CSV table of C-alpha atoms in Angstrom, one decimal:
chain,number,residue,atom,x,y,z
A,1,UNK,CA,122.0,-151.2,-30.6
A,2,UNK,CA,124.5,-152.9,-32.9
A,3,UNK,CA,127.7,-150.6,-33.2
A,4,UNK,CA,127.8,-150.3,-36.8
A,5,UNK,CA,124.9,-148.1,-37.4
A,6,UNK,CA,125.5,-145.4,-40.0
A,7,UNK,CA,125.2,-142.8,-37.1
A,8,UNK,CA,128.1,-144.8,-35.0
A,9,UNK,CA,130.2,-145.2,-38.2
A,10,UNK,CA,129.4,-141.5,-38.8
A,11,UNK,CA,131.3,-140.9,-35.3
A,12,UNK,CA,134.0,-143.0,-35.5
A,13,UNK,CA,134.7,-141.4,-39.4
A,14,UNK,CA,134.5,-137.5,-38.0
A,15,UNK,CA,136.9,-138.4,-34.8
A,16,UNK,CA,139.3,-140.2,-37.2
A,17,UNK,CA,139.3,-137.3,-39.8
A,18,UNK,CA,139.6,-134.8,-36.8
A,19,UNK,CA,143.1,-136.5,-35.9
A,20,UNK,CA,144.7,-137.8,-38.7
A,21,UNK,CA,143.8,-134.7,-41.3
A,22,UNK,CA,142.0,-137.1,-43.9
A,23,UNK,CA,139.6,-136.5,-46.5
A,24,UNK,CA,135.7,-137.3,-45.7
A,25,UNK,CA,135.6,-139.0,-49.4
A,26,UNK,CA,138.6,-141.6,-49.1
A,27,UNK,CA,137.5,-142.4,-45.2
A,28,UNK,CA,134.0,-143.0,-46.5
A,29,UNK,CA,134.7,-144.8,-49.3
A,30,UNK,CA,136.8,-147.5,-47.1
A,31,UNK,CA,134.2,-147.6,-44.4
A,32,UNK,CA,131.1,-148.4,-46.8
A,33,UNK,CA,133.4,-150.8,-49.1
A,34,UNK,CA,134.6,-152.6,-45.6
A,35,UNK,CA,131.0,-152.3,-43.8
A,36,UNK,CA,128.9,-153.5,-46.9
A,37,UNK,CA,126.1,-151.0,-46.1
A,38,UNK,CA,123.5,-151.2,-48.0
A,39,UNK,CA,122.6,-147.9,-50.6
A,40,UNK,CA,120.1,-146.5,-48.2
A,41,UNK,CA,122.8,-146.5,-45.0
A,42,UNK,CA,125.6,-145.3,-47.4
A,43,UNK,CA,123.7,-142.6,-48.0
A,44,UNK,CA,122.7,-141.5,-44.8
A,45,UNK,CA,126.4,-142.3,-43.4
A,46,UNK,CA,127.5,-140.2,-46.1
A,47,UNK,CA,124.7,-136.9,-45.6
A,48,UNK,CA,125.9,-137.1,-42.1
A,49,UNK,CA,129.5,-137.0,-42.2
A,50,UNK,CA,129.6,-134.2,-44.7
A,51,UNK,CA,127.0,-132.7,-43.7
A,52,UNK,CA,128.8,-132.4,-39.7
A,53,UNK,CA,131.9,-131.3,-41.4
A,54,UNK,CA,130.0,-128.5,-43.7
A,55,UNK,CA,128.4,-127.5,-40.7
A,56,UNK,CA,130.9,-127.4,-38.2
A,57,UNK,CA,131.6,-123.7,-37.1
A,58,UNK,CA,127.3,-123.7,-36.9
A,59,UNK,CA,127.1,-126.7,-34.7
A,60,UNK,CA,129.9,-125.6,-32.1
A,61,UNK,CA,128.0,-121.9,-32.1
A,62,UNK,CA,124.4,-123.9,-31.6
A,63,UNK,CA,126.3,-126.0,-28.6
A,64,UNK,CA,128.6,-123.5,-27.0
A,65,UNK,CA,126.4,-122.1,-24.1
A,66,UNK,CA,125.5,-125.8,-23.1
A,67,UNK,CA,129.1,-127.2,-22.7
A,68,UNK,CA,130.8,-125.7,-19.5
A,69,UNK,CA,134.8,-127.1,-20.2
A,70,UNK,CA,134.7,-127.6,-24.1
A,71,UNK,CA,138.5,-127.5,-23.9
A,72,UNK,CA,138.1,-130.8,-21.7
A,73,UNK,CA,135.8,-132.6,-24.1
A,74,UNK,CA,137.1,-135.3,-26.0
A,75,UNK,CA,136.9,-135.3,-29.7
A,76,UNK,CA,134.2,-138.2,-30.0
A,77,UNK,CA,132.3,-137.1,-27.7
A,78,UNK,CA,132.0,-133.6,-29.4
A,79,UNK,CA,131.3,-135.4,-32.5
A,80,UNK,CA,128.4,-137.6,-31.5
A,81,UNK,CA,127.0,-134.1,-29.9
A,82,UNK,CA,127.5,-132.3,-33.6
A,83,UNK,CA,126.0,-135.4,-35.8
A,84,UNK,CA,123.0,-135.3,-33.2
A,85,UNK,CA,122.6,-131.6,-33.4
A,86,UNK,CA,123.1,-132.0,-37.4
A,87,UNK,CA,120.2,-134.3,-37.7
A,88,UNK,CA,118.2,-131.8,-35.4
A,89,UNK,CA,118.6,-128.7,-37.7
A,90,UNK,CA,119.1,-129.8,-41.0
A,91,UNK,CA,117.6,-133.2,-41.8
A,92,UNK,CA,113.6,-133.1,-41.7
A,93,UNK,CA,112.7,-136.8,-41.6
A,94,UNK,CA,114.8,-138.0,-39.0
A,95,UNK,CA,112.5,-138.4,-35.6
A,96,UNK,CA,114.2,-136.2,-32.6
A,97,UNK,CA,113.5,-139.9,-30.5
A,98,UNK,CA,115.8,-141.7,-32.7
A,99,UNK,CA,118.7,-139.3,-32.3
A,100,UNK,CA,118.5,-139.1,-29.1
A,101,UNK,CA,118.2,-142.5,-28.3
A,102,UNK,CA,121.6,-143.4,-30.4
A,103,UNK,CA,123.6,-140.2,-29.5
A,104,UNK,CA,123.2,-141.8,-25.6
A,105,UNK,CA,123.6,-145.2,-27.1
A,106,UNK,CA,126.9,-144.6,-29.0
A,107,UNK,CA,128.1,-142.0,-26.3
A,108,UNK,CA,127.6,-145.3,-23.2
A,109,UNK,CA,129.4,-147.7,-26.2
A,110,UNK,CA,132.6,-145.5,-26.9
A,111,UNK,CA,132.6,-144.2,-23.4
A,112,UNK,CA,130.2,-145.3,-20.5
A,113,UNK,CA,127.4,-144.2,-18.6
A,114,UNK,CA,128.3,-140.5,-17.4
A,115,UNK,CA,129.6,-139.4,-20.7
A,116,UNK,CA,125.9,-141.0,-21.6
A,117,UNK,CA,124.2,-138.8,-19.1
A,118,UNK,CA,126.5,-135.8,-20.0
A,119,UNK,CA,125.4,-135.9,-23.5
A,120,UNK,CA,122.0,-136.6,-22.9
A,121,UNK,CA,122.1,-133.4,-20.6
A,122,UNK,CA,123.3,-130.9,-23.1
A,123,UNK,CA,120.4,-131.7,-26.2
A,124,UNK,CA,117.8,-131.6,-23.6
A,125,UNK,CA,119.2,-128.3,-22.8
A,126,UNK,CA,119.2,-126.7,-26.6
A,127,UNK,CA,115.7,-128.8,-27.1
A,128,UNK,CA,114.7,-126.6,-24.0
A,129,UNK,CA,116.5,-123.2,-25.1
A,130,UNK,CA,116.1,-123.3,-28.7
A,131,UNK,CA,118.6,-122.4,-31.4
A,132,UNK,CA,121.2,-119.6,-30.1
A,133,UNK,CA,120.3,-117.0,-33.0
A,134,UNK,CA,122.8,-116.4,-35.6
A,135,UNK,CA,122.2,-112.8,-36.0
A,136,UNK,CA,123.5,-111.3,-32.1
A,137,UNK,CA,126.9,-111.9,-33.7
A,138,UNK,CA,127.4,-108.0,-34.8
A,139,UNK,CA,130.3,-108.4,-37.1
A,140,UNK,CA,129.2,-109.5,-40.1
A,141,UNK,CA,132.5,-111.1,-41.4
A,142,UNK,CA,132.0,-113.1,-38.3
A,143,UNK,CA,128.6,-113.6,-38.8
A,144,UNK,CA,129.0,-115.3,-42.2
A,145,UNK,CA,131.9,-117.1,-41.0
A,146,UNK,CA,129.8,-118.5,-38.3
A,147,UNK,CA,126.3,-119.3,-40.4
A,148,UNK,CA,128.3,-120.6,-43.3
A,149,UNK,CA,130.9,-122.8,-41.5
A,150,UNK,CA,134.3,-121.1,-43.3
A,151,UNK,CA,137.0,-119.4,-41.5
A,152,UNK,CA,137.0,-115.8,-40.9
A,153,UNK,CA,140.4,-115.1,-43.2
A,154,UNK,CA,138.8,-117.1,-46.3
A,155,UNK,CA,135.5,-115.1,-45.9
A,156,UNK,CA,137.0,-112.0,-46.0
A,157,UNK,CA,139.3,-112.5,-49.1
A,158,UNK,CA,136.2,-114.3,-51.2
A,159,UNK,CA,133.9,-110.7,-50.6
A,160,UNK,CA,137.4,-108.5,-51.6
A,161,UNK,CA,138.0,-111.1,-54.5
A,162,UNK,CA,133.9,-111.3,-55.7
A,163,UNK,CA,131.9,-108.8,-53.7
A,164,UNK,CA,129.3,-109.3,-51.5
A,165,UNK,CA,126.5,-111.0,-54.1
A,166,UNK,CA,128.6,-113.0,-55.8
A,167,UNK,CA,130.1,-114.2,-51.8
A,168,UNK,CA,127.0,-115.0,-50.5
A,169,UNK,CA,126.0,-117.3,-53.3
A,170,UNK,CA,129.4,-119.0,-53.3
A,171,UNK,CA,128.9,-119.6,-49.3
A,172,UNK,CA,125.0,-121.0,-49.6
A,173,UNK,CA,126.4,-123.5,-52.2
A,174,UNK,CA,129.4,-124.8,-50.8
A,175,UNK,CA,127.6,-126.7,-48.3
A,176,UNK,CA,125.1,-128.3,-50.4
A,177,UNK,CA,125.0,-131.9,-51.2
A,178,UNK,CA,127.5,-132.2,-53.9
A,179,UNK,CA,126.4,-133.8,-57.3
A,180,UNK,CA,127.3,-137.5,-58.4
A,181,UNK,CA,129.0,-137.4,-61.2
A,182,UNK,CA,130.9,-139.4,-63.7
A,183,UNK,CA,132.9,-139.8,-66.9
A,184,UNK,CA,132.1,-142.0,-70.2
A,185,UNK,CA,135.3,-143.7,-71.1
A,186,UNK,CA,134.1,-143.1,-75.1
A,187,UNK,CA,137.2,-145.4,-75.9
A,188,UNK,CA,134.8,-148.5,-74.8
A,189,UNK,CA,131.4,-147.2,-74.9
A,190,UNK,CA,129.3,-144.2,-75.7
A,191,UNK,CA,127.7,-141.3,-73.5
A,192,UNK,CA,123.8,-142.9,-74.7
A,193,UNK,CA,124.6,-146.1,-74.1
A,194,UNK,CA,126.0,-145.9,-70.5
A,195,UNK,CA,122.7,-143.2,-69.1
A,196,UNK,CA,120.2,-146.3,-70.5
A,197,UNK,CA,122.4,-148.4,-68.7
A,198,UNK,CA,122.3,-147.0,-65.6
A,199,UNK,CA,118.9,-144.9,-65.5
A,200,UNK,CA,117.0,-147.8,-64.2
A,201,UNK,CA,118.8,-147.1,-61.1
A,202,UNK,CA,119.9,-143.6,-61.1
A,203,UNK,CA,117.0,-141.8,-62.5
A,204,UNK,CA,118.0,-138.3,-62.4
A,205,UNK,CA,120.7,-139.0,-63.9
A,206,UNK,CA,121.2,-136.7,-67.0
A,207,UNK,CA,124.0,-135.5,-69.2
A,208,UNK,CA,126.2,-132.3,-67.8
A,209,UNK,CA,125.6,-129.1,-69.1
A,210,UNK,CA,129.1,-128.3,-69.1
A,211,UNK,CA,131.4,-131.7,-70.1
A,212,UNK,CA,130.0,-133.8,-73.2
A,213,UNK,CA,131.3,-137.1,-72.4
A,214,UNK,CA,129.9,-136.5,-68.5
A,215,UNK,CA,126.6,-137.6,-66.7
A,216,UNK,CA,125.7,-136.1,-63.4
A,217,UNK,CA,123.2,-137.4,-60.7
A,218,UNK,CA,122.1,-135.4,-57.2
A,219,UNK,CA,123.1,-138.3,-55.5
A,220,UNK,CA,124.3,-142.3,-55.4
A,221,UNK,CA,126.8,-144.2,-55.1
A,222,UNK,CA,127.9,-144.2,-58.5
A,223,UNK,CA,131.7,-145.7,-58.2
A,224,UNK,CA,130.9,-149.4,-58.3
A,225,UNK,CA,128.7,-151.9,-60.6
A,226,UNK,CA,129.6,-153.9,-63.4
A,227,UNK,CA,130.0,-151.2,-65.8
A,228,UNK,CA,132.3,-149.2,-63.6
A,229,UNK,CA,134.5,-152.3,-62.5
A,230,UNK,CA,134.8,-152.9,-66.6
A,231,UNK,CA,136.2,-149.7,-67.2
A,232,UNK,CA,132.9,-148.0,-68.9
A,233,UNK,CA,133.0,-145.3,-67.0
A,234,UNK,CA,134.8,-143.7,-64.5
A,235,UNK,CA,134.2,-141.2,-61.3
A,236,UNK,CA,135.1,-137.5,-62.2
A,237,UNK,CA,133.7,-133.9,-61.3
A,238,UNK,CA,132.0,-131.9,-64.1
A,239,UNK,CA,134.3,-129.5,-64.7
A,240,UNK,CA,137.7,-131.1,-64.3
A,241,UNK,CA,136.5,-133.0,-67.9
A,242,UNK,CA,136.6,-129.6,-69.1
A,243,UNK,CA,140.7,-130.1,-68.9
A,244,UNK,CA,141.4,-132.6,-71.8
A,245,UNK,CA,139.7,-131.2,-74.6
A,246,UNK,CA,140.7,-127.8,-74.0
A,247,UNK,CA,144.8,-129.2,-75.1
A,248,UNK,CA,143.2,-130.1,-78.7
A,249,UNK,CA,145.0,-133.8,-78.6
A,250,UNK,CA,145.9,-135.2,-81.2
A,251,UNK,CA,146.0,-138.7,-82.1
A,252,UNK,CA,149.4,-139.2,-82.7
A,253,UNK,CA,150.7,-136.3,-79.7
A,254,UNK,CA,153.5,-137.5,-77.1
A,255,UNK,CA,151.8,-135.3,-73.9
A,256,UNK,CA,153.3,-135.2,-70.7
A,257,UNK,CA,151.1,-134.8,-67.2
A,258,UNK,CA,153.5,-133.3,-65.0
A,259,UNK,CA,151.2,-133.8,-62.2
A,260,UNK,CA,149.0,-136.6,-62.9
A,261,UNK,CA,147.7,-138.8,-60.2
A,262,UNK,CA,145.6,-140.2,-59.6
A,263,UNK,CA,144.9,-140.8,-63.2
A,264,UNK,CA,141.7,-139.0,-64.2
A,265,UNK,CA,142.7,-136.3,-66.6
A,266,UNK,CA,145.7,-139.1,-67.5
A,267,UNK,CA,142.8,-141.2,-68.9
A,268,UNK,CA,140.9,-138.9,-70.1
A,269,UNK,CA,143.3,-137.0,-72.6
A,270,UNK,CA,144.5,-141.3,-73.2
A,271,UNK,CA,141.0,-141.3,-75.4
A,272,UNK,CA,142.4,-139.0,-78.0
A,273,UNK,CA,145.7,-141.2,-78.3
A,274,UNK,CA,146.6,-143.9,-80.5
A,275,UNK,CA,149.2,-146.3,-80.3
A,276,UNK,CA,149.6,-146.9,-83.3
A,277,UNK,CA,150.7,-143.9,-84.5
A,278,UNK,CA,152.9,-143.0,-81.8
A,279,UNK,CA,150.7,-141.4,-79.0
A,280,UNK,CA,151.6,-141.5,-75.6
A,281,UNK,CA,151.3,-139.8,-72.3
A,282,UNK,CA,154.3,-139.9,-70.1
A,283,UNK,CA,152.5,-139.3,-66.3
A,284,UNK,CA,154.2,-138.3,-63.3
A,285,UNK,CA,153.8,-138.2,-60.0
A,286,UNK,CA,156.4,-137.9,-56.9
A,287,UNK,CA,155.1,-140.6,-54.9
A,288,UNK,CA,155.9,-144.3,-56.1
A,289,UNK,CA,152.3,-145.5,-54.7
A,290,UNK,CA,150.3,-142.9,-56.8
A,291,UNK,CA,152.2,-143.9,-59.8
A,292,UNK,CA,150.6,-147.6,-58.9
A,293,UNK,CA,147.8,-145.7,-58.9
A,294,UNK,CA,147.5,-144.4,-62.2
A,295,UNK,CA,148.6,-147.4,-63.7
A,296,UNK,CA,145.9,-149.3,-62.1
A,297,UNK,CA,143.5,-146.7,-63.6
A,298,UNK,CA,144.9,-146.4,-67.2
A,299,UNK,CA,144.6,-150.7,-66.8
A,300,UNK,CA,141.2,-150.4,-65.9
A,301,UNK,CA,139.7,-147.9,-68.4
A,302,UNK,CA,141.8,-149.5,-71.1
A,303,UNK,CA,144.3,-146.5,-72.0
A,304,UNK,CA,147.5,-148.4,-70.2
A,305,UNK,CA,148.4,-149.2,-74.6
A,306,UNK,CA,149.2,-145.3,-73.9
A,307,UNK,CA,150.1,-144.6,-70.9
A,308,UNK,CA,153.7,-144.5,-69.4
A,309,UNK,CA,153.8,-143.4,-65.6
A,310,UNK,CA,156.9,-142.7,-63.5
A,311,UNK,CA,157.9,-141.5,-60.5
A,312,UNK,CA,159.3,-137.8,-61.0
A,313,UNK,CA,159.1,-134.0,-59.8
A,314,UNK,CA,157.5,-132.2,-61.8
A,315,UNK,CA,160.4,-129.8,-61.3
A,316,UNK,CA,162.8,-132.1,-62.3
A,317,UNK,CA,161.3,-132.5,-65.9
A,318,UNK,CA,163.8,-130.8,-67.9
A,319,UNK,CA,166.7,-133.2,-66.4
A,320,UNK,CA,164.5,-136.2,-67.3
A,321,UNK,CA,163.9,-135.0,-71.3
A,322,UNK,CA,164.9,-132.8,-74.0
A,323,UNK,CA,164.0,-129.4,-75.0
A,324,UNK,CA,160.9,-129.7,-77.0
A,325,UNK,CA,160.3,-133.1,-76.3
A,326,UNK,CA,156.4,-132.8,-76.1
A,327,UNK,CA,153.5,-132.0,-78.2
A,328,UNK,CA,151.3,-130.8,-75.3
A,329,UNK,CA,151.8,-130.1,-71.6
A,330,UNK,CA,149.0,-130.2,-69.2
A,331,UNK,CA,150.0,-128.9,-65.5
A,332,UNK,CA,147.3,-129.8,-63.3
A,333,UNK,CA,149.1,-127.8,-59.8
A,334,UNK,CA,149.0,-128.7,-56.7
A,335,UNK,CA,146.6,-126.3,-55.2
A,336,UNK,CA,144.9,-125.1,-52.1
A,337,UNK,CA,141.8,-126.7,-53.2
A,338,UNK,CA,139.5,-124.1,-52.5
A,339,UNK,CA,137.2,-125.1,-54.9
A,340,UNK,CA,136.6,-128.8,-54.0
A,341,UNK,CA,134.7,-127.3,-50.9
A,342,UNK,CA,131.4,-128.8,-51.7
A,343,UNK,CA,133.5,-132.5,-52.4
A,344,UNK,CA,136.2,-132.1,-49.2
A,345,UNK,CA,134.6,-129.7,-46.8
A,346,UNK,CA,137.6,-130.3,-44.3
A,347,UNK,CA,139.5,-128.5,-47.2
A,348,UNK,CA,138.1,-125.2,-45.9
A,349,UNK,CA,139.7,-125.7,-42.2
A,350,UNK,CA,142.7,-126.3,-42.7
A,351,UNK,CA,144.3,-123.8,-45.1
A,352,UNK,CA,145.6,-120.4,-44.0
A,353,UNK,CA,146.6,-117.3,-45.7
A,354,UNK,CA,150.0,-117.9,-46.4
A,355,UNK,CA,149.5,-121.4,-48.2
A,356,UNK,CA,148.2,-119.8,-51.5
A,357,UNK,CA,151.3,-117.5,-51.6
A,358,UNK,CA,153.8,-120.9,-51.1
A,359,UNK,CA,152.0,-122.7,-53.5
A,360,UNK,CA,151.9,-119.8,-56.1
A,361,UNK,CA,155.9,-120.6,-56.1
A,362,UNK,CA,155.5,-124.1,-56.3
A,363,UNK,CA,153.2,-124.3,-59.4
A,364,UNK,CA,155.8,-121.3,-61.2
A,365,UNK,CA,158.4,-123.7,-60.2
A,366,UNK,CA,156.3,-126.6,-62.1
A,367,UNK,CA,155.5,-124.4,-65.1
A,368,UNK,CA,159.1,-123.0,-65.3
A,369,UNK,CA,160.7,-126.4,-65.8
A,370,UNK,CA,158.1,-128.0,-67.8
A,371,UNK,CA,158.2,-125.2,-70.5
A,372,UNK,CA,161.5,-125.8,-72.5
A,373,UNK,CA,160.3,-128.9,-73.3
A,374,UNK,CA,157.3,-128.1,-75.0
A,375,UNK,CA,157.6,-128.0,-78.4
A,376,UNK,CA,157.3,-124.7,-80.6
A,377,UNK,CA,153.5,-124.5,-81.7
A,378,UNK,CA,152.7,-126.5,-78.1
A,379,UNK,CA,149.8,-126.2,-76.2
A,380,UNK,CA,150.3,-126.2,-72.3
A,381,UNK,CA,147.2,-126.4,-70.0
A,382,UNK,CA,148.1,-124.9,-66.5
A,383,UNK,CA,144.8,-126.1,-64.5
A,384,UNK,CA,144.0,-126.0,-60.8
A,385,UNK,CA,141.0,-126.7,-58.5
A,386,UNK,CA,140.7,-123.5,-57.0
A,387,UNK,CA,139.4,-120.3,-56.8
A,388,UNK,CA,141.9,-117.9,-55.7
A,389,UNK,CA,143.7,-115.3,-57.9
A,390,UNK,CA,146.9,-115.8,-56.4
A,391,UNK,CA,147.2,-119.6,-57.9
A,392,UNK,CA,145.5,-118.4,-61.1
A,393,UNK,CA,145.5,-115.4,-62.9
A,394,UNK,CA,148.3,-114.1,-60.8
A,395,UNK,CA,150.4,-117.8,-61.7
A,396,UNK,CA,149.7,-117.7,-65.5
A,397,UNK,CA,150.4,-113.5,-65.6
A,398,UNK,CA,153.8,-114.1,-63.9
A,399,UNK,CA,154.9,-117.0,-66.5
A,400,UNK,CA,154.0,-114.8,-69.5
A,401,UNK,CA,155.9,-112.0,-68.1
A,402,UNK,CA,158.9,-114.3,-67.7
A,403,UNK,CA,158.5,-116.5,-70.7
A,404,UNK,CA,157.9,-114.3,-73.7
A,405,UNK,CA,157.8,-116.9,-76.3
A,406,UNK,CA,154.6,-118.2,-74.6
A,407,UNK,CA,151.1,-116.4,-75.6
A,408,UNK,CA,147.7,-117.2,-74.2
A,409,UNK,CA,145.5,-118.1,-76.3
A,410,UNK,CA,141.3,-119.0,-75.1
A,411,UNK,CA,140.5,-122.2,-73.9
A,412,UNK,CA,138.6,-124.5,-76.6
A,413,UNK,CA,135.7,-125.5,-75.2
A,414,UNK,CA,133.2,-128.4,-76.4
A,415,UNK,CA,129.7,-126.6,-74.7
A,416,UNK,CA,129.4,-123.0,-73.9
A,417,UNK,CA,130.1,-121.6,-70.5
A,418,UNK,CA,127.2,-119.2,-70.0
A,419,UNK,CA,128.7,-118.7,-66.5
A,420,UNK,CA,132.2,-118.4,-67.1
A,421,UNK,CA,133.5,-114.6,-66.3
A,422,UNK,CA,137.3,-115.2,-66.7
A,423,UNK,CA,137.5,-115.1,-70.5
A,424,UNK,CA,140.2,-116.2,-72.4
A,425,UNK,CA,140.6,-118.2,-69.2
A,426,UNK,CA,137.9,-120.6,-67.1
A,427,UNK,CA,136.9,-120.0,-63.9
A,428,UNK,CA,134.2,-121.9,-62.7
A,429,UNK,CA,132.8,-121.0,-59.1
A,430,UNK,CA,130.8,-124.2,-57.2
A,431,UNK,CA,127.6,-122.0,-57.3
A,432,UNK,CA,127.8,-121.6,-61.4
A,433,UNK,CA,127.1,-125.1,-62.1
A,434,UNK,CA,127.0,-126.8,-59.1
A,435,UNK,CA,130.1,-128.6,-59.4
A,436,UNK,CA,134.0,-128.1,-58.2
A,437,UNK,CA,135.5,-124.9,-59.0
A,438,UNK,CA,137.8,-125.0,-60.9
A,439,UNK,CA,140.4,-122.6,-63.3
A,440,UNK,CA,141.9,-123.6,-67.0
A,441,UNK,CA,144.5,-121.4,-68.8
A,442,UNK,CA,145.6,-122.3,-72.1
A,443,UNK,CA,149.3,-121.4,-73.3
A,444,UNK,CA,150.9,-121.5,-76.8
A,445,UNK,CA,154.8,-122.0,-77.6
A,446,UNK,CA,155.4,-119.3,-80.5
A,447,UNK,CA,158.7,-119.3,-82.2
């Protein structure tokens, strides 16, 4: 068997993420780019890695009463039992001799010939025994914690935030296959032009219901291609295009992004600016390599004419610049994430309760500096990419109460939001349109 099978990459990808805490997207990206895999083992590489990591609390329930010392078991091993048992339960096409065969294969590479046997051993067991069934686990917070793959703490708080029907709909999406998606850049071509470009080979692709300049897919490998590496179009979820238009840009505006990389809403709300009469966005991130990295974007989508990034807290803004320096503000927070669960299912493991209250203080922090230098008249878009009250509602409603002479005002939206329940705010869940969740708060400087 050569070792570079999507199922042995699929492995080697779940035990790195396991110890070093990465995201599935980046450590896939690298892996396909490096490997070369054709479009057909991308894909599969890709269905199985997330589809392990969606699954995970599931696959360690459907493997529990066949592993004697699971505290013994070393992370690889575990993970070549999980992508096996993953192909067994959820993928239909896949032929139970083939996973076998490679699960012992990759099991004898990595390891050798016992750890071979042992795993060998245990799916002959569950083939034998059947599925444990989901329903002897009597408490039902458990129960949905278990069958859904998300952490007891996070399923409770979603049914006290939602309820129970709007819950169970969130939990059956999040672990669905999420939608490929990208943005036009309309400063270089148009939304027609690019979907008969690329229908040929992505065809079901179709325009977003939710983001005019978007196109959306089920699936494929959308981020490379001519048109991509020419700055046509770039990758971006569905509703975080929502974000730019909603700060009413325009042309001649100095914006700042207090929290910009790595560059997408940065070139996006570049399209409404012109040089020429004066428009700029002044981008910041902390880091020094992420600032690279939205320069490298706004280069490559042909916005860097308006683009200025630096390194800089977003706390520090006011010591940087003036009061009312800037037309429009957009704060896109740092965030638990929470609604990227369909994107970065690791996202879901390893937050805990108390994160959402830290980072509640973190994005007033943000806000609290930024807002003396907005102008008066100002728009500021506070925006994060979750799904929690506590860095939502609850951040904007304790800004208003301490900055009087800001109002909110509804979002501007280019397509209506049939789905959206937050009004004047948007909240989109991952089950409303099958993309991120996401929140957008629009703010307005008054005198």
């Amino acid at each position: 068997m050569p070792n570079k099978t999507p199922r042995y990459l699929a492995v080697e990808i779940l035990t790195a993420i396991a110890k070093q805490n990465s995201y599935s997207n980046l450590a896939l990206d690298q892996v396909i780019n490096k490997n070369r895999l054709n479009p057909q083992d991308a894909g599969f590489l890709t269905q199985l890695v997330y589809g392990v990591i969606q699954h995970e609390y599931t696959l360690d329930y459907y493997l529990a009463p066949f592993i004697q010392k699971p505290k013994k078991m070393d992370n690889w091993v575990r993970q070549v039992l999980r992508t096996a048992v993953y192909q067994q339960v959820y993928l239909d096409r896949v032929p139970e001799h083939a996973i076998f065969y490679e699960a012992t294969e990759i099991a004898k590479k990595m390891g050798h010939a016992g750890v071979s046997k042992l795993v060998t051993a245990i799916l002959r067991q569950l083939q034998r025994s059947g599925l444990p069934d989901l329903n002897a686990i009597a408490d039902p917070i458990e129960r949905l914690s278990v069958q859904y793959s998300v952490p007891q703490w996070l399923v409770a708080k979603l049914q006290a935030d939602l309820g129970d029907d709007k819950l169970e709909s969130l939990l059956a999406t999040i672990n669905q296959p999420a939608n490929a998606s990208l943005r036009v850049n309309t400063r270089v071509n148009t939304v027609d032009a690019i979907l008969a470009e690329l229908q040929p080979q992505f065809n079901d692709l179709q325009p977003s219901q939710i983001a005019k300049v978007g196109l959306v897919a089920q699936g494929g490998h959308l981020a490379s291609g001519a048109l991509f590496e020419a700055g046509d179009y770039t990758i971006q979820d569905e509703s975080s295009m929502l974000v730019a238009p909603s700060l009413d840009i325009q042309p001649g505006d100095q914006v700042l992004d207090a929290c910009a990389a790595p560059g997408g809403k940065t070139t996006h709300m570049a399209t409404y600016l012109d040089a020429q009469r004066g428009g700029q966005i002044t981008a910041l991130d902390i880091h020094d390599h992420k600032v690279r990295l939205i320069e490298q974007n706004a280069k490559r989508l042909h916005v860097e004419d308006v683009v200025s990034a630096q390194a800089l807290d977003a706390r520090k803004v006011g010591e940087q610049f003036g009061e009312a320096h800037f037309d429009k503000i957009l704060v896109d927070a740092p965030c638990s994430g929470l609604g990227l669960m369909r994107r970065k299912p690791e996202i879901k493991y390893s937050r805990q309760p108390a994160d959402l209250m830290n980072l509640q203080r973190i994005q007033l922090a943000i806000l609290d500096a930024v807002a003396p230098t907005l102008k008066v008249g100002g728009r500021l878009t506070y925006s994060t990419c979750t799904i929690v009250p506590e860095e939502n509602q609850q951040v904007v409603a304790a800004f208003v109460a301490n900055h009087p002479e800001f109002e909110i005002e509804p979002v501007p939206l280019e397509l209506p939001l049939a789905q959206n329940q937050a009004s004047p705010f948007v909240q989109i869940y991952p089950d409303d349109y099958q993309t991120d969740g996401f929140f957008i708060a629009c703010l307005k400087r008054r005198a």
